[in-house]
Amino acid sequence: FLSGMDAAASFGEPLSKAAKLDPVYGEPELRKDFKNFREGGSPVKANDKSDMWSLGALLYEVLTGRSFQSLVVNGEFDETSRRTAAHELAHSGVRSAWKDLVLQLLELNREKRISAVEISHRLRNFLSVGPY
């Protein structure tokens, strides 16, 4: 995971109970499921879309120059945080294609979040157009 190598596992493999997930860059759904696992719930499996979340957090910082942590209120990233991220991206002069990509990476619903394959197709187009 981009959120911590001590939590690294192959996609589909269970995470170790000893793993430490980053409270800022770790995907909210993964952190919630992992907390339940550590409290006796079902094992949590590594998911590629969790990494896409972390990528969105990092791209937000790179493109805006602002800390992603400032969007996390009371330990949670919610729809209000997402709207704030959209506002900050728009006011940072980031091209709308990049803004849309970051927001798709920060989609709270994992099933609706953009995949790595979809990103690779978009990046080809982004990079051929020029600076972000």
PDB file of C-alpha atoms in Angstrom:
ATOM      1  CA  PHE A   1       0.000   0.000   0.000  1.00  0.00           C
ATOM      2  CA  LEU A   2       1.073   3.539  -0.546  1.00  0.00           C
ATOM      3  CA  SER A   3      -0.124   4.159   3.000  1.00  0.00           C
ATOM      4  CA  GLY A   4       2.541   2.028   4.685  1.00  0.00           C
ATOM      5  CA  MET A   5       4.836  -0.796   3.651  1.00  0.00           C
ATOM      6  CA  ASP A   6       4.317  -2.629   6.937  1.00  0.00           C
ATOM      7  CA  ALA A   7       0.755  -3.263   5.733  1.00  0.00           C
ATOM      8  CA  ALA A   8       1.893  -4.558   2.335  1.00  0.00           C
ATOM      9  CA  ALA A   9       0.186  -7.670   1.019  1.00  0.00           C
ATOM     10  CA  SER A  10      -0.584  -8.990  -2.433  1.00  0.00           C
ATOM     11  CA  PHE A  11      -4.038  -8.070  -3.691  1.00  0.00           C
ATOM     12  CA  GLY A  12      -6.561 -10.585  -2.401  1.00  0.00           C
ATOM     13  CA  GLU A  13      -4.278 -11.698   0.443  1.00  0.00           C
ATOM     14  CA  PRO A  14      -5.223 -11.042   4.075  1.00  0.00           C
ATOM     15  CA  LEU A  15      -3.473  -8.299   6.011  1.00  0.00           C
ATOM     16  CA  SER A  16      -1.570  -9.178   9.160  1.00  0.00           C
ATOM     17  CA  LYS A  17      -3.163  -8.096  12.443  1.00  0.00           C
ATOM     18  CA  ALA A  18       0.202  -6.482  13.229  1.00  0.00           C
ATOM     19  CA  ALA A  19      -0.046  -4.144  10.210  1.00  0.00           C
ATOM     20  CA  LYS A  20      -0.343  -0.419  10.846  1.00  0.00           C
ATOM     21  CA  LEU A  21      -2.502   1.525   8.439  1.00  0.00           C
ATOM     22  CA  ASP A  22      -1.815   5.210   7.979  1.00  0.00           C
ATOM     23  CA  PRO A  23      -4.671   7.198   9.563  1.00  0.00           C
ATOM     24  CA  VAL A  24      -4.437   9.913   6.906  1.00  0.00           C
ATOM     25  CA  TYR A  25      -3.524   8.185   3.645  1.00  0.00           C
ATOM     26  CA  GLY A  26      -5.215   4.852   4.308  1.00  0.00           C
ATOM     27  CA  GLU A  27      -8.547   4.288   2.605  1.00  0.00           C
ATOM     28  CA  PRO A  28     -11.421   4.882   5.080  1.00  0.00           C
ATOM     29  CA  GLU A  29     -13.183   1.619   4.208  1.00  0.00           C
ATOM     30  CA  LEU A  30      -9.985  -0.368   4.648  1.00  0.00           C
ATOM     31  CA  ARG A  31      -9.213   1.300   7.978  1.00  0.00           C
ATOM     32  CA  LYS A  32     -12.756   0.587   9.225  1.00  0.00           C
ATOM     33  CA  ASP A  33     -12.624  -3.063   8.119  1.00  0.00           C
ATOM     34  CA  PHE A  34      -9.145  -3.454   9.602  1.00  0.00           C
ATOM     35  CA  LYS A  35     -10.276  -2.044  12.945  1.00  0.00           C
ATOM     36  CA  ASN A  36     -13.131  -4.577  12.991  1.00  0.00           C
ATOM     37  CA  PHE A  37     -10.660  -7.352  12.122  1.00  0.00           C
ATOM     38  CA  ARG A  38      -8.368  -6.404  14.995  1.00  0.00           C
ATOM     39  CA  GLU A  39     -11.389  -6.498  17.306  1.00  0.00           C
ATOM     40  CA  GLY A  40     -12.203 -10.085  16.284  1.00  0.00           C
ATOM     41  CA  GLY A  41     -13.983  -9.631  12.961  1.00  0.00           C
ATOM     42  CA  SER A  42     -13.277 -11.221   9.592  1.00  0.00           C
ATOM     43  CA  PRO A  43      -9.801 -10.942   8.044  1.00  0.00           C
ATOM     44  CA  VAL A  44      -9.275  -8.004   5.715  1.00  0.00           C
ATOM     45  CA  LYS A  45      -7.896  -8.622   2.242  1.00  0.00           C
ATOM     46  CA  ALA A  46      -5.698  -6.236   0.311  1.00  0.00           C
ATOM     47  CA  ASN A  47      -7.618  -4.405  -2.397  1.00  0.00           C
ATOM     48  CA  ASP A  48      -6.177  -2.552  -5.369  1.00  0.00           C
ATOM     49  CA  LYS A  49      -8.735   0.231  -5.052  1.00  0.00           C
ATOM     50  CA  SER A  50      -7.431   0.964  -1.557  1.00  0.00           C
ATOM     51  CA  ASP A  51      -4.150   1.909  -3.186  1.00  0.00           C
ATOM     52  CA  MET A  52      -6.033   4.100  -5.647  1.00  0.00           C
ATOM     53  CA  TRP A  53      -7.399   6.019  -2.648  1.00  0.00           C
ATOM     54  CA  SER A  54      -3.879   6.592  -1.333  1.00  0.00           C
ATOM     55  CA  LEU A  55      -2.776   7.735  -4.785  1.00  0.00           C
ATOM     56  CA  GLY A  56      -5.616  10.274  -4.794  1.00  0.00           C
ATOM     57  CA  ALA A  57      -4.463  11.644  -1.437  1.00  0.00           C
ATOM     58  CA  LEU A  58      -0.890  12.002  -2.688  1.00  0.00           C
ATOM     59  CA  LEU A  59      -1.939  13.607  -5.976  1.00  0.00           C
ATOM     60  CA  TYR A  60      -4.096  16.072  -4.052  1.00  0.00           C
ATOM     61  CA  GLU A  61      -1.005  17.175  -2.146  1.00  0.00           C
ATOM     62  CA  VAL A  62       1.188  17.370  -5.239  1.00  0.00           C
ATOM     63  CA  LEU A  63      -1.351  19.319  -7.285  1.00  0.00           C
ATOM     64  CA  THR A  64      -2.522  21.746  -4.598  1.00  0.00           C
ATOM     65  CA  GLY A  65       0.562  22.054  -2.408  1.00  0.00           C
ATOM     66  CA  ARG A  66      -1.724  21.491   0.572  1.00  0.00           C
ATOM     67  CA  SER A  67      -1.714  18.751   3.180  1.00  0.00           C
ATOM     68  CA  PHE A  68      -4.286  16.003   2.665  1.00  0.00           C
ATOM     69  CA  GLN A  69      -4.524  15.760   6.433  1.00  0.00           C
ATOM     70  CA  SER A  70      -6.252  19.164   6.490  1.00  0.00           C
ATOM     71  CA  LEU A  71      -9.229  17.481   4.779  1.00  0.00           C
ATOM     72  CA  VAL A  72      -9.488  14.759   7.421  1.00  0.00           C
ATOM     73  CA  VAL A  73     -11.793  15.974  10.188  1.00  0.00           C
ATOM     74  CA  ASN A  74     -12.103  13.977  13.421  1.00  0.00           C
ATOM     75  CA  GLY A  75     -10.171  11.154  11.767  1.00  0.00           C
ATOM     76  CA  GLU A  76     -12.614  10.876   8.869  1.00  0.00           C
ATOM     77  CA  PHE A  77     -12.708  11.880   5.222  1.00  0.00           C
ATOM     78  CA  ASP A  78     -16.351  12.346   4.242  1.00  0.00           C
ATOM     79  CA  GLU A  79     -18.422  14.013   1.518  1.00  0.00           C
ATOM     80  CA  THR A  80     -17.760  17.427   3.059  1.00  0.00           C
ATOM     81  CA  SER A  81     -14.017  16.701   2.882  1.00  0.00           C
ATOM     82  CA  ARG A  82     -14.435  15.635  -0.731  1.00  0.00           C
ATOM     83  CA  ARG A  83     -16.250  18.876  -1.620  1.00  0.00           C
ATOM     84  CA  THR A  84     -13.473  20.844   0.087  1.00  0.00           C
ATOM     85  CA  ALA A  85     -10.901  18.914  -1.963  1.00  0.00           C
ATOM     86  CA  ALA A  86     -12.815  19.762  -5.157  1.00  0.00           C
ATOM     87  CA  HIS A  87     -12.852  23.445  -4.185  1.00  0.00           C
ATOM     88  CA  GLU A  88      -9.120  23.483  -3.371  1.00  0.00           C
ATOM     89  CA  LEU A  89      -8.236  21.704  -6.624  1.00  0.00           C
ATOM     90  CA  ALA A  90     -10.340  24.137  -8.654  1.00  0.00           C
ATOM     91  CA  HIS A  91      -8.744  27.160  -6.988  1.00  0.00           C
ATOM     92  CA  SER A  92      -5.210  25.817  -7.364  1.00  0.00           C
ATOM     93  CA  GLY A  93      -5.291  26.200 -11.130  1.00  0.00           C
ATOM     94  CA  VAL A  94      -5.302  22.449 -11.720  1.00  0.00           C
ATOM     95  CA  ARG A  95      -6.707  21.397 -15.089  1.00  0.00           C
ATOM     96  CA  SER A  96     -10.211  19.974 -14.770  1.00  0.00           C
ATOM     97  CA  ALA A  97      -9.086  16.567 -16.070  1.00  0.00           C
ATOM     98  CA  TRP A  98      -6.638  16.220 -13.166  1.00  0.00           C
ATOM     99  CA  LYS A  99      -9.196  17.543 -10.689  1.00  0.00           C
ATOM    100  CA  ASP A 100     -11.716  14.971 -11.909  1.00  0.00           C
ATOM    101  CA  LEU A 101      -9.141  12.190 -11.652  1.00  0.00           C
ATOM    102  CA  VAL A 102      -8.239  13.076  -8.061  1.00  0.00           C
ATOM    103  CA  LEU A 103     -11.906  13.204  -7.090  1.00  0.00           C
ATOM    104  CA  GLN A 104     -12.528   9.830  -8.736  1.00  0.00           C
ATOM    105  CA  LEU A 105      -9.594   8.427  -6.768  1.00  0.00           C
ATOM    106  CA  LEU A 106     -11.086   9.885  -3.573  1.00  0.00           C
ATOM    107  CA  GLU A 107     -14.505   8.359  -4.253  1.00  0.00           C
ATOM    108  CA  LEU A 108     -15.758   7.099  -0.886  1.00  0.00           C
ATOM    109  CA  ASN A 109     -17.537   4.101  -2.431  1.00  0.00           C
ATOM    110  CA  ARG A 110     -14.764   1.644  -3.364  1.00  0.00           C
ATOM    111  CA  GLU A 111     -16.915  -0.017  -6.034  1.00  0.00           C
ATOM    112  CA  LYS A 112     -17.362   3.308  -7.853  1.00  0.00           C
ATOM    113  CA  ARG A 113     -13.711   4.363  -7.492  1.00  0.00           C
ATOM    114  CA  ILE A 114     -11.591   4.476 -10.645  1.00  0.00           C
ATOM    115  CA  SER A 115      -9.299   1.491 -11.230  1.00  0.00           C
ATOM    116  CA  ALA A 116      -5.609   1.389 -12.100  1.00  0.00           C
ATOM    117  CA  VAL A 117      -6.455   0.237 -15.626  1.00  0.00           C
ATOM    118  CA  GLU A 118      -8.784   3.196 -16.153  1.00  0.00           C
ATOM    119  CA  ILE A 119      -6.113   5.544 -14.826  1.00  0.00           C
ATOM    120  CA  SER A 120      -3.500   4.185 -17.222  1.00  0.00           C
ATOM    121  CA  HIS A 121      -5.766   4.987 -20.171  1.00  0.00           C
ATOM    122  CA  ARG A 122      -6.416   8.511 -18.905  1.00  0.00           C
ATOM    123  CA  LEU A 123      -2.795   9.242 -18.106  1.00  0.00           C
ATOM    124  CA  ARG A 124      -1.857   8.499 -21.679  1.00  0.00           C
ATOM    125  CA  ASN A 125      -4.212  11.285 -22.747  1.00  0.00           C
ATOM    126  CA  PHE A 126      -3.192  13.656 -19.920  1.00  0.00           C
ATOM    127  CA  LEU A 127       0.494  13.380 -20.636  1.00  0.00           C
ATOM    128  CA  SER A 128       0.076  13.958 -24.363  1.00  0.00           C
ATOM    129  CA  VAL A 129      -1.725  17.273 -23.723  1.00  0.00           C
ATOM    130  CA  GLY A 130       0.983  18.926 -21.651  1.00  0.00           C
ATOM    131  CA  PRO A 131       1.405  20.381 -18.173  1.00  0.00           C
ATOM    132  CA  TYR A 132      -1.252  19.865 -15.559  1.00  0.00           C
TER     133      TYR A 132
END
